[in-house]
PDB file of C-alpha atoms and ligand atoms in Angstrom:
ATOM      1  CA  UNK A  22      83.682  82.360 102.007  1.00  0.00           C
ATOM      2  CA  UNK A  23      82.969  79.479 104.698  1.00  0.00           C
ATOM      3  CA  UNK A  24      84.884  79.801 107.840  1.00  0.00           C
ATOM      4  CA  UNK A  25      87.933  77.700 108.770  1.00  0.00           C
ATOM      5  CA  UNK A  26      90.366  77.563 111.428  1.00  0.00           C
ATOM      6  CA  UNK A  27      93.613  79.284 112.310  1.00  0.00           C
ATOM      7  CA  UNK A  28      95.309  76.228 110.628  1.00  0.00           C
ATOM      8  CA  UNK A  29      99.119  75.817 111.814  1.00  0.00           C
ATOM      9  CA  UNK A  30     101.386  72.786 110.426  1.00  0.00           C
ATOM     10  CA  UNK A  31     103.975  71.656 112.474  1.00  0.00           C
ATOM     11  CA  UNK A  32     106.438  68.756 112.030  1.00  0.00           C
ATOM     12  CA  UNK A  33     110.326  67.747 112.162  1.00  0.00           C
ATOM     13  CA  UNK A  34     112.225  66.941 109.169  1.00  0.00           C
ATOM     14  CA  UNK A  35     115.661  65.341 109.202  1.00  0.00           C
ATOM     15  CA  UNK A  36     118.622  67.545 106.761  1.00  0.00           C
ATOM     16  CA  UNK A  37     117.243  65.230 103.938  1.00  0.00           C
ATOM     17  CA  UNK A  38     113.694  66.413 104.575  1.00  0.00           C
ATOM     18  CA  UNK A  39     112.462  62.733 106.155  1.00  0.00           C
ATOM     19  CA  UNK A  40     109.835  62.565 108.789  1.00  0.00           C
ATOM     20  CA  UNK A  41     111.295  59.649 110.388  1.00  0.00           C
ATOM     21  CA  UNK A  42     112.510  56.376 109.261  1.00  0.00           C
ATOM     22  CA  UNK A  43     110.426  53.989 108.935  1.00  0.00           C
ATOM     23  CA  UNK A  44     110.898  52.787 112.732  1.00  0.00           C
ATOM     24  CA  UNK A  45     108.066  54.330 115.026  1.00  0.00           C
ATOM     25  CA  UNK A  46     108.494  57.793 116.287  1.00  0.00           C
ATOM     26  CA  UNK A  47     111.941  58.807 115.346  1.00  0.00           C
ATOM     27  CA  UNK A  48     113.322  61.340 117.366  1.00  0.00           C
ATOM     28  CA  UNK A  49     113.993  64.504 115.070  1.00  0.00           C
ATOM     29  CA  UNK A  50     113.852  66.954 117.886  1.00  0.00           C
ATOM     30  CA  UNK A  51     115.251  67.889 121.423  1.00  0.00           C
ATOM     31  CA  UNK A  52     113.668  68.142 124.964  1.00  0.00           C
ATOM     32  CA  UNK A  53     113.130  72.145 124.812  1.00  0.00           C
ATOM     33  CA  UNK A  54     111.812  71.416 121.328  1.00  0.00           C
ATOM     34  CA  UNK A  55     109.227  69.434 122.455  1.00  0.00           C
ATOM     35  CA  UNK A  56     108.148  71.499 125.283  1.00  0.00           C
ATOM     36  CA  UNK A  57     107.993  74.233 122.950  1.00  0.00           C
ATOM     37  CA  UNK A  58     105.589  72.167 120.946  1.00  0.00           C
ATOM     38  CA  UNK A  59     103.773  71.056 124.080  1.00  0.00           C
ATOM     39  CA  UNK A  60     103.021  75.452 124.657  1.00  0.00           C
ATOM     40  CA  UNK A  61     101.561  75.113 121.036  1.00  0.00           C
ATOM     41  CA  UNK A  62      99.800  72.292 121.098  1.00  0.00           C
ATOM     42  CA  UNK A  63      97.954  74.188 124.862  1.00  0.00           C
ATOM     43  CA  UNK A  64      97.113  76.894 122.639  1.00  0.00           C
ATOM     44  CA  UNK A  65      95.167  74.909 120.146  1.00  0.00           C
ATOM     45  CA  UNK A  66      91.456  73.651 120.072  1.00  0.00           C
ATOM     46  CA  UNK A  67      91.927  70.287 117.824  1.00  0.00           C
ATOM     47  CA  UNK A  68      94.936  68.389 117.031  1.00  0.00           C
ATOM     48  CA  UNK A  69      94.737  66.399 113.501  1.00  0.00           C
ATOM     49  CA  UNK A  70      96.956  63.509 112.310  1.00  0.00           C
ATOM     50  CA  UNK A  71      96.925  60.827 109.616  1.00  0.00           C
ATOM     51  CA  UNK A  72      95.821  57.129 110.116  1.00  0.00           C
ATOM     52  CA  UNK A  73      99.387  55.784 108.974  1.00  0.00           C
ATOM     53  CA  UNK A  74     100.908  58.495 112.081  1.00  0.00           C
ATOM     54  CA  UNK A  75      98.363  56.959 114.494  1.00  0.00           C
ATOM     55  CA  UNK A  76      99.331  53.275 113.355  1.00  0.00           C
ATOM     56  CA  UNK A  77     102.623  53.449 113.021  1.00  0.00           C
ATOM     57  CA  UNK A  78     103.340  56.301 116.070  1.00  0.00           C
ATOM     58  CA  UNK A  79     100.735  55.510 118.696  1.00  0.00           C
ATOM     59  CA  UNK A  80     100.919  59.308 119.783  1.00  0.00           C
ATOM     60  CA  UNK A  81      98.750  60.493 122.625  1.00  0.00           C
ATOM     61  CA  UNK A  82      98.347  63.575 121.119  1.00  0.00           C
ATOM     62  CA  UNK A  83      97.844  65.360 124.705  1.00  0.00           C
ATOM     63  CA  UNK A  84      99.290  68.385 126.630  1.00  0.00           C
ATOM     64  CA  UNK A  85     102.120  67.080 128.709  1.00  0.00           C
ATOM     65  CA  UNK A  86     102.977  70.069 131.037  1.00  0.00           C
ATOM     66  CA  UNK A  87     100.666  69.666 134.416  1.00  0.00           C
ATOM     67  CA  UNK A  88     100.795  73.721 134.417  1.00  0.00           C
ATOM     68  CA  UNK A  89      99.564  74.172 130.992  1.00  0.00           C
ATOM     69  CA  UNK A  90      96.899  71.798 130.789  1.00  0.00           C
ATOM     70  CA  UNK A  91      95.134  73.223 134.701  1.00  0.00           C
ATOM     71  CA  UNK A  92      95.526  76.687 132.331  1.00  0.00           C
ATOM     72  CA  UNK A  93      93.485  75.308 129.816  1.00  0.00           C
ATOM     73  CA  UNK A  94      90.768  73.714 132.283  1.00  0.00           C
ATOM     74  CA  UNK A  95      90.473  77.094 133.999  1.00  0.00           C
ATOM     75  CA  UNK A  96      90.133  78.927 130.962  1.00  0.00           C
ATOM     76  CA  UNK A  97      87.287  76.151 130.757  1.00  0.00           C
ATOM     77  CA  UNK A  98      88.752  73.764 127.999  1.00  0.00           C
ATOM     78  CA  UNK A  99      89.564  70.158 128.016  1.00  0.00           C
ATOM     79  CA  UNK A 100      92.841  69.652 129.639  1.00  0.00           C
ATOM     80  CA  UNK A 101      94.084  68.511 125.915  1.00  0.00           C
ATOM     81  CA  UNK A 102      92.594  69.313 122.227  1.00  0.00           C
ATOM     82  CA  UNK A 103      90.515  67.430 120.814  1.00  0.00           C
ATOM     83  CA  UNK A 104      92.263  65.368 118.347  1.00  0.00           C
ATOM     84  CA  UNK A 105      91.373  64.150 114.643  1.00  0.00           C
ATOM     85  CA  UNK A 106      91.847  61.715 112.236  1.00  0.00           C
ATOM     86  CA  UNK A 107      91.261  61.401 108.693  1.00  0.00           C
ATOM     87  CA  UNK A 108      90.797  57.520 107.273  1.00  0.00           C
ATOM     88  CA  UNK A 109      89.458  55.364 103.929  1.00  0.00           C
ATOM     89  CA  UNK A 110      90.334  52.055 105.754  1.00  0.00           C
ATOM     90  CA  UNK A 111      89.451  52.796 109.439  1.00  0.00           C
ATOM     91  CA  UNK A 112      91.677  49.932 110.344  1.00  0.00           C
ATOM     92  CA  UNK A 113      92.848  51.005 113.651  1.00  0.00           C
ATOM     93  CA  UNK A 114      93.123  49.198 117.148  1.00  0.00           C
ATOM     94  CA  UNK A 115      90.903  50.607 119.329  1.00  0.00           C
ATOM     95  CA  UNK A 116      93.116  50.205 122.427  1.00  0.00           C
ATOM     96  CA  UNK A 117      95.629  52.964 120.728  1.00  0.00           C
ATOM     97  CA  UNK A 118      96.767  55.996 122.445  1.00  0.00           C
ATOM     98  CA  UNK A 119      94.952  58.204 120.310  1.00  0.00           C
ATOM     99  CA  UNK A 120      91.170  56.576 121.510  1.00  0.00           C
ATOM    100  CA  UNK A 121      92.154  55.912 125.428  1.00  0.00           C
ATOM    101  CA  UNK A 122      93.982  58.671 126.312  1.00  0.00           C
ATOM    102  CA  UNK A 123      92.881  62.677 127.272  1.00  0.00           C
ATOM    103  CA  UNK A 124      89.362  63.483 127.897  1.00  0.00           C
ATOM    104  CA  UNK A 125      88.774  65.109 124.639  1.00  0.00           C
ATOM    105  CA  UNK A 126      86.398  64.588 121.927  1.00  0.00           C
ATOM    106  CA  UNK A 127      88.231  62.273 118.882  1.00  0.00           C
ATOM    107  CA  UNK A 128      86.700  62.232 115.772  1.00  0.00           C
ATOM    108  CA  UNK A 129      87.205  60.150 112.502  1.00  0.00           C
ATOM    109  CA  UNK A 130      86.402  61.657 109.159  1.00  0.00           C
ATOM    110  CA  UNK A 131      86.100  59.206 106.283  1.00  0.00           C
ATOM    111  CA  UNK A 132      84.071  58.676 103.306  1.00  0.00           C
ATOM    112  CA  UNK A 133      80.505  58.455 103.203  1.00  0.00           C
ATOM    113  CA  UNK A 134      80.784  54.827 101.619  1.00  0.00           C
ATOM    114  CA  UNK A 135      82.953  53.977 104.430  1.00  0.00           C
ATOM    115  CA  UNK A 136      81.233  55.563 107.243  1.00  0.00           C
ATOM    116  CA  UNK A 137      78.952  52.661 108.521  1.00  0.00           C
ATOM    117  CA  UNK A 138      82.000  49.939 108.949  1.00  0.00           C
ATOM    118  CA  UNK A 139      84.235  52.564 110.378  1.00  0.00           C
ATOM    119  CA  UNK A 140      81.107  53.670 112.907  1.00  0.00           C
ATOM    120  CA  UNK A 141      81.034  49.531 113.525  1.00  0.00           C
ATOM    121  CA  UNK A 142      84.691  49.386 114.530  1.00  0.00           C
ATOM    122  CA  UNK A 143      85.112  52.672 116.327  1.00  0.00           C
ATOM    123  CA  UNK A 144      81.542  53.870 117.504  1.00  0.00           C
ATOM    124  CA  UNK A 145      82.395  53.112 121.095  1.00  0.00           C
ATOM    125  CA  UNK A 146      85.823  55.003 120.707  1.00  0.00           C
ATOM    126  CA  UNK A 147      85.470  57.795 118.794  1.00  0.00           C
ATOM    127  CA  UNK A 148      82.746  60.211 116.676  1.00  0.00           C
ATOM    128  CA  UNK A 149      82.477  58.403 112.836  1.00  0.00           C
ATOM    129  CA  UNK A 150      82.232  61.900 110.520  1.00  0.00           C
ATOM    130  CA  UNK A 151      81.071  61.520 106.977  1.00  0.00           C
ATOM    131  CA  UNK A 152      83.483  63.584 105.093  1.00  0.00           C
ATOM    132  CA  UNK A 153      81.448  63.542 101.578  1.00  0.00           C
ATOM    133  CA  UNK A 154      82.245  61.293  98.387  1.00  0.00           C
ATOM    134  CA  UNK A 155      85.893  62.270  99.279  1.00  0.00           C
ATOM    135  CA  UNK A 156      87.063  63.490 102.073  1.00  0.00           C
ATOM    136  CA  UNK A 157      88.625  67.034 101.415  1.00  0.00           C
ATOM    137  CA  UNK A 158      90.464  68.836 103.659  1.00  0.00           C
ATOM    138  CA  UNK A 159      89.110  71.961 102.845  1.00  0.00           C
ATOM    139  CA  UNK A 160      85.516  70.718 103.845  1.00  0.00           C
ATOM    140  CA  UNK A 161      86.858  68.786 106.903  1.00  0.00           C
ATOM    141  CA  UNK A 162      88.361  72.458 107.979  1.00  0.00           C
ATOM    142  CA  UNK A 163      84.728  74.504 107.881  1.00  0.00           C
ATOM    143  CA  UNK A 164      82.813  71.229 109.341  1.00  0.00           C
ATOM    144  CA  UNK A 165      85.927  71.739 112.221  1.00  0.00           C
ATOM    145  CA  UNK A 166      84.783  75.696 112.138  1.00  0.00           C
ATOM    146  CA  UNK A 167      81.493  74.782 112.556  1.00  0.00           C
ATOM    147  CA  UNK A 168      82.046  72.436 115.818  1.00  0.00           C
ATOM    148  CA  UNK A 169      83.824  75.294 117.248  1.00  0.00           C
ATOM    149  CA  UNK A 170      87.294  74.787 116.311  1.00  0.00           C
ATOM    150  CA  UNK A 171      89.122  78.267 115.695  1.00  0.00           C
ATOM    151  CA  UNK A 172      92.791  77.032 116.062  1.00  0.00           C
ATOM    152  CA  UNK A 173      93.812  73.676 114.650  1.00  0.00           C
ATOM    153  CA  UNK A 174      97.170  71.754 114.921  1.00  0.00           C
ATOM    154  CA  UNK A 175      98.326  69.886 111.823  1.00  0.00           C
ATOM    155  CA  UNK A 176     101.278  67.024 113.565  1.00  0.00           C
ATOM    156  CA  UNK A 177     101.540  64.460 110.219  1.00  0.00           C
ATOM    157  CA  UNK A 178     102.091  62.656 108.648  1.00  0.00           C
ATOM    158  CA  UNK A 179     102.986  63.609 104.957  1.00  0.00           C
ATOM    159  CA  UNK A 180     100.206  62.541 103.053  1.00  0.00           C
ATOM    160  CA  UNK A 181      97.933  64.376 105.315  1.00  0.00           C
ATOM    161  CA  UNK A 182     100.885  67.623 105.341  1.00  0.00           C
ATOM    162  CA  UNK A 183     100.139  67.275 101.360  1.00  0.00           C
ATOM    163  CA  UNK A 184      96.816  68.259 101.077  1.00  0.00           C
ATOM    164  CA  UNK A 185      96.749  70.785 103.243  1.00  0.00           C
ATOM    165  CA  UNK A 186      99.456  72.574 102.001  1.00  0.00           C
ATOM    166  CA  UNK A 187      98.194  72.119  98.321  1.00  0.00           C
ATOM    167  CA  UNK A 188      94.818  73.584  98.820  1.00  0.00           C
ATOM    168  CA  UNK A 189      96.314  76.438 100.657  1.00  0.00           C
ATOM    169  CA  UNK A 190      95.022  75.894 103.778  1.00  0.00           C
ATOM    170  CA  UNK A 191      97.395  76.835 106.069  1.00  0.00           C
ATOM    171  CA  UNK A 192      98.146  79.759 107.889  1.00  0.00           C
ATOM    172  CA  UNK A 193     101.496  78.860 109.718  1.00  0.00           C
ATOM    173  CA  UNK A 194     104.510  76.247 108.862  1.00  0.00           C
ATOM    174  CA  UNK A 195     106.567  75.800 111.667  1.00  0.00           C
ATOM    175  CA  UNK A 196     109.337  73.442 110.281  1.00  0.00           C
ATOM    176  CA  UNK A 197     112.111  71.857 112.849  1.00  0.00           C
ATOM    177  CA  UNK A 198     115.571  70.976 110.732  1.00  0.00           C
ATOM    178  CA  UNK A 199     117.194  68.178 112.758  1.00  0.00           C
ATOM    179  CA  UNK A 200     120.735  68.105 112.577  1.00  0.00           C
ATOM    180  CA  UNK A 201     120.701  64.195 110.849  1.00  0.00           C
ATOM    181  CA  UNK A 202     120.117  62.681 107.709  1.00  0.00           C
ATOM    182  CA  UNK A 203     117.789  59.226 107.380  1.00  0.00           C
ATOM    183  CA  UNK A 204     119.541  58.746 103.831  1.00  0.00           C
ATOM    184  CA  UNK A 205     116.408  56.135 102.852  1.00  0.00           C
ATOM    185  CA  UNK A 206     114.338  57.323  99.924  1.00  0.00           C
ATOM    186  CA  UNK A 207     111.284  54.630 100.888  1.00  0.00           C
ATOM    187  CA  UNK A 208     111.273  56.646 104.210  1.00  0.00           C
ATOM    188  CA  UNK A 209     108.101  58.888 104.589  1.00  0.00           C
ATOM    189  CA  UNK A 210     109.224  62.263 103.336  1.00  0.00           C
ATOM    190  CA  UNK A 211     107.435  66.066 104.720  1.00  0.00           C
ATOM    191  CA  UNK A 212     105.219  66.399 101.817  1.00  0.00           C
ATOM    192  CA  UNK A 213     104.660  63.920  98.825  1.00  0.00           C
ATOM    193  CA  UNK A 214     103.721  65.278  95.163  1.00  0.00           C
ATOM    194  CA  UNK A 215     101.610  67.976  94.701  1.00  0.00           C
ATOM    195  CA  UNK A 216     101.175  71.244  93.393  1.00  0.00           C
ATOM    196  CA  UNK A 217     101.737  73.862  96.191  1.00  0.00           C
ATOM    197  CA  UNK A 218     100.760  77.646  96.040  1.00  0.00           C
ATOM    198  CA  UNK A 219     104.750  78.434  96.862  1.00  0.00           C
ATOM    199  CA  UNK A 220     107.076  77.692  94.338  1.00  0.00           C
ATOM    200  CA  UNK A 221     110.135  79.307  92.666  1.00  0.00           C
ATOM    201  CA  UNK A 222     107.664  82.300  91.327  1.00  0.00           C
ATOM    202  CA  UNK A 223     105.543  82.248  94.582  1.00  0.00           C
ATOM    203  CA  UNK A 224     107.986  82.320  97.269  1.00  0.00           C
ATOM    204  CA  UNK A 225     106.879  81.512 100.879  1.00  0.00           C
ATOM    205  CA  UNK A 226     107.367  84.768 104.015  1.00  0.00           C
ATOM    206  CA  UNK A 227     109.786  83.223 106.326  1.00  0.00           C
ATOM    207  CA  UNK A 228     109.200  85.199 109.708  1.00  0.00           C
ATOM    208  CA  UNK A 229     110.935  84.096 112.114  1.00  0.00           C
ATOM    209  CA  UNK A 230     114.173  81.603 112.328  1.00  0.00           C
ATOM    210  CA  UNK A 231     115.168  80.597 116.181  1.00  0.00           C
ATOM    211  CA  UNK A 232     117.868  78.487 116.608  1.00  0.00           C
ATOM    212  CA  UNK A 233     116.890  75.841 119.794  1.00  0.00           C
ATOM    213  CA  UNK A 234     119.629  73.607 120.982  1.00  0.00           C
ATOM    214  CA  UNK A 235     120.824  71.136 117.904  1.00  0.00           C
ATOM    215  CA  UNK A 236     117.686  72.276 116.066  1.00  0.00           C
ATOM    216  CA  UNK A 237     116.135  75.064 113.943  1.00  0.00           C
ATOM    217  CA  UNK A 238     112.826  76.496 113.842  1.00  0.00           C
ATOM    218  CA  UNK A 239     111.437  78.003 110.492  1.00  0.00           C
ATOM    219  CA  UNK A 240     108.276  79.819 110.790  1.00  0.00           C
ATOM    220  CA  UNK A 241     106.506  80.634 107.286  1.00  0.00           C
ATOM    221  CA  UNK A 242     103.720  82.763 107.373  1.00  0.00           C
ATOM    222  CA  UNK A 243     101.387  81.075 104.578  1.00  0.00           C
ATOM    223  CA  UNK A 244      98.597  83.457 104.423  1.00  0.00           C
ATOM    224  CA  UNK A 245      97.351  87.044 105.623  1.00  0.00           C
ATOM    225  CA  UNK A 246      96.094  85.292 108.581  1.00  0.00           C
ATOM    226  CA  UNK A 247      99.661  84.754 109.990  1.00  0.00           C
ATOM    227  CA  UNK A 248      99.836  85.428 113.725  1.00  0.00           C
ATOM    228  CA  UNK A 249     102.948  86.608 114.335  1.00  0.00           C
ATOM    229  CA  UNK A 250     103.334  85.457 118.123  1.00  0.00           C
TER     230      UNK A 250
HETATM  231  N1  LIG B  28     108.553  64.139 112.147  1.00  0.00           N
HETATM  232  C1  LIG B  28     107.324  64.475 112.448  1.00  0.00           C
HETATM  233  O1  LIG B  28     107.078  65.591 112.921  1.00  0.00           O
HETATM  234  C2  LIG B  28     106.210  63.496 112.174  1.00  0.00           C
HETATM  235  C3  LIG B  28     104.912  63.844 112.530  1.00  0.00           C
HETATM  236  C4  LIG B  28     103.891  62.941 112.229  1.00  0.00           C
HETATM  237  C5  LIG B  28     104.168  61.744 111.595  1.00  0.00           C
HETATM  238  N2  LIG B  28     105.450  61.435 111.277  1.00  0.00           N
HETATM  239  C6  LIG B  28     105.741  60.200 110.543  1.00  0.00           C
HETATM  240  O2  LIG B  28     105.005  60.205 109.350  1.00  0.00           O
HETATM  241  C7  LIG B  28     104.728  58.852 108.956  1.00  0.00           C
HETATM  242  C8  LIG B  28     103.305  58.742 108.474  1.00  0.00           C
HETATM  243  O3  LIG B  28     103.096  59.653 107.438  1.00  0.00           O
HETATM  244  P1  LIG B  28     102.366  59.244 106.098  1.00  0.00           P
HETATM  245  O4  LIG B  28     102.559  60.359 105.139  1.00  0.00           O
HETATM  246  O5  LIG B  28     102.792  57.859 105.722  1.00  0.00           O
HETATM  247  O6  LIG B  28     100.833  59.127 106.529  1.00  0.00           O
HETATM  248  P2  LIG B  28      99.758  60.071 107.282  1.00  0.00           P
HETATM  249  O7  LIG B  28      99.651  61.388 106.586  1.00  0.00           O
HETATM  250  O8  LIG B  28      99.994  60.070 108.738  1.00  0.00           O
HETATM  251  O9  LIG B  28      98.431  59.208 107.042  1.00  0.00           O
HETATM  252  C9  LIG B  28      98.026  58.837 105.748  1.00  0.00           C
HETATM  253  C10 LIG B  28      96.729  58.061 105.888  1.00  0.00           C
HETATM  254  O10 LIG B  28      95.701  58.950 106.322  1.00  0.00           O
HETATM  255  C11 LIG B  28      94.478  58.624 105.675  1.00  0.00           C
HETATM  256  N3  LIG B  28      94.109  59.735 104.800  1.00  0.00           N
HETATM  257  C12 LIG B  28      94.858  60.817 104.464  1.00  0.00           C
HETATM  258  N4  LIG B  28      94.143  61.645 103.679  1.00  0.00           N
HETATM  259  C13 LIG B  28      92.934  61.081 103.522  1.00  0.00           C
HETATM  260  C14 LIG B  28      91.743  61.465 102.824  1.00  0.00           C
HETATM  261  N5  LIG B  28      91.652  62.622 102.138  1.00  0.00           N
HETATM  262  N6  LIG B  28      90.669  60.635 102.877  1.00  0.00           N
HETATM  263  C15 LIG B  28      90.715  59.470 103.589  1.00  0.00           C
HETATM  264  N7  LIG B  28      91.814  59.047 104.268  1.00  0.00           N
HETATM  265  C16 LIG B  28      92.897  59.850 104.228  1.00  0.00           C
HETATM  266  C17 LIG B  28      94.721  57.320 104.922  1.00  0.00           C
HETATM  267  O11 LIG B  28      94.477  56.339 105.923  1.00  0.00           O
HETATM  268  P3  LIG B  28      93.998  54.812 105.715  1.00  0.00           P
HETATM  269  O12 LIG B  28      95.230  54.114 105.220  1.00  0.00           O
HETATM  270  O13 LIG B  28      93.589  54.392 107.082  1.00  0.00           O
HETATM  271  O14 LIG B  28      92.876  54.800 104.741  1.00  0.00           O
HETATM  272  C18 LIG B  28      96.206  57.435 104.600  1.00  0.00           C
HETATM  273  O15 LIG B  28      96.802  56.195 104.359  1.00  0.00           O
HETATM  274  C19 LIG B  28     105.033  57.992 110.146  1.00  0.00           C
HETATM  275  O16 LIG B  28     106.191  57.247 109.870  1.00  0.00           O
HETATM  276  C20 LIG B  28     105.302  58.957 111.273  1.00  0.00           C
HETATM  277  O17 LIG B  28     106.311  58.478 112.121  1.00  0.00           O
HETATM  278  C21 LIG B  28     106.471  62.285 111.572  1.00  0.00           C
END
């Protein structure tokens, strides 16, 4: 079998299972939360998002702790991952945090019918990758293998947290409760419809809960892979 990467999803959910609500970058977590996510994200080779997360977000996408990233540059990495995108429309604005910030390699994967306009737009910004007829995540994974990427970072949004969960490609969940409801079904929720390998006959390894602050951290191990650090 192809390789692919150590393949960890991570995201915040609100009680009602909302990644936000509708305004940008909705605060579901806390401060140690976030630096606990900042250790992971260190520990990672690529960090992968959806175009509607980079749109509507404007992450950076980049190690914030001084410390962690001169670990990474004498271990003789980037100071940050290099971060990924997945698009059909590569409508983006090229003066977003996810092009212009970090020194790290960002690269688009989109169809192969769409790969000429998107190289147009972003060439100067980022590395156009022709995903196939349609781009699968499973693919997208072993092309990541094959650049070199052993650990990836999934951060959003849900339609991207979808497919990766459906084709059973991830090794780790870690899942932050907040302690809030959003209350707005047209809100994006964690995962949309799909048909996912864990279900009421299939039940998912929770291995570790740790309460931090006014959040919760759920760690699923989702294959034999888990690395239970
Ligand atoms: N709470 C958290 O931890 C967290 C983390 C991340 C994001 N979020 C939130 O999540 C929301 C966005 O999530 P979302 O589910 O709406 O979107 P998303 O997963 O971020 O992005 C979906 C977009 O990605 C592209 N895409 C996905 N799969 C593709 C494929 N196989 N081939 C080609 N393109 C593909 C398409 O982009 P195009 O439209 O460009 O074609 C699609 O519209 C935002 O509101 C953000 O704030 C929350």
């Amino acid at each position: 079998m192809p390789e692919r990467p150590y393949t960890l999803l991570s995201c915040s959910v609100s009680l009602d299972g909302y990644l936000g609500d509708r305004t940008p970058r909705l605060a579901l977590s806390n401060e140690a939360d976030f630096d606990r996510v900042d250790e992971v994200r260190a520990s990672c080779d690529a960090i992968m998002v959806g175009a509607a997360t980079v749109r509507t977000d404007n992450p950076r996408l980049l190690v914030r702790s001084q410390a962690r990233r001169e670990q990474r540059e004498a271990r003789g990495l980037t100071p940050s991952p290099m971060k990924i995108t997945v698009t059909q429309r590569a409508d983006f604005d090229t003066d977003s945090n996810f092009f212009t910030t970090g020194e790290s390699e960002k690269l688009v994967y989109t169809a192969s019918a769409r790969v000429r306009d998107a190289r147009a737009r972003l060439g100067p910004v980022a590395t156009v990758v022709d995903g196939g007829r349609r781009v699968r995540m499973r693919r997208l994974c072993e092309d990541l293998a094959d650049r070199g990427v052993r650990r990836l970072m999934v951060e959003g949004g849900g339609v991207v947290h979808t497919q990766y969960l459906a084709d059973d490609l991830v090794d780790e969940l870690q899942l932050v409760v907040a302690p809030f409801f959003v209350g707005d079904s047209s809100a994006p929720r964690f995962v949309t419809d799909g048909r996912f390998p864990w279900n009421a006959g299939r039940r998912a390894r929770l291995a570790e809960v740790r309460q931090i602050g006014d959040v919760v951290l759920l760690r699923y191990a989702l294959s034999a892979r888990f690395q239970d650090s």
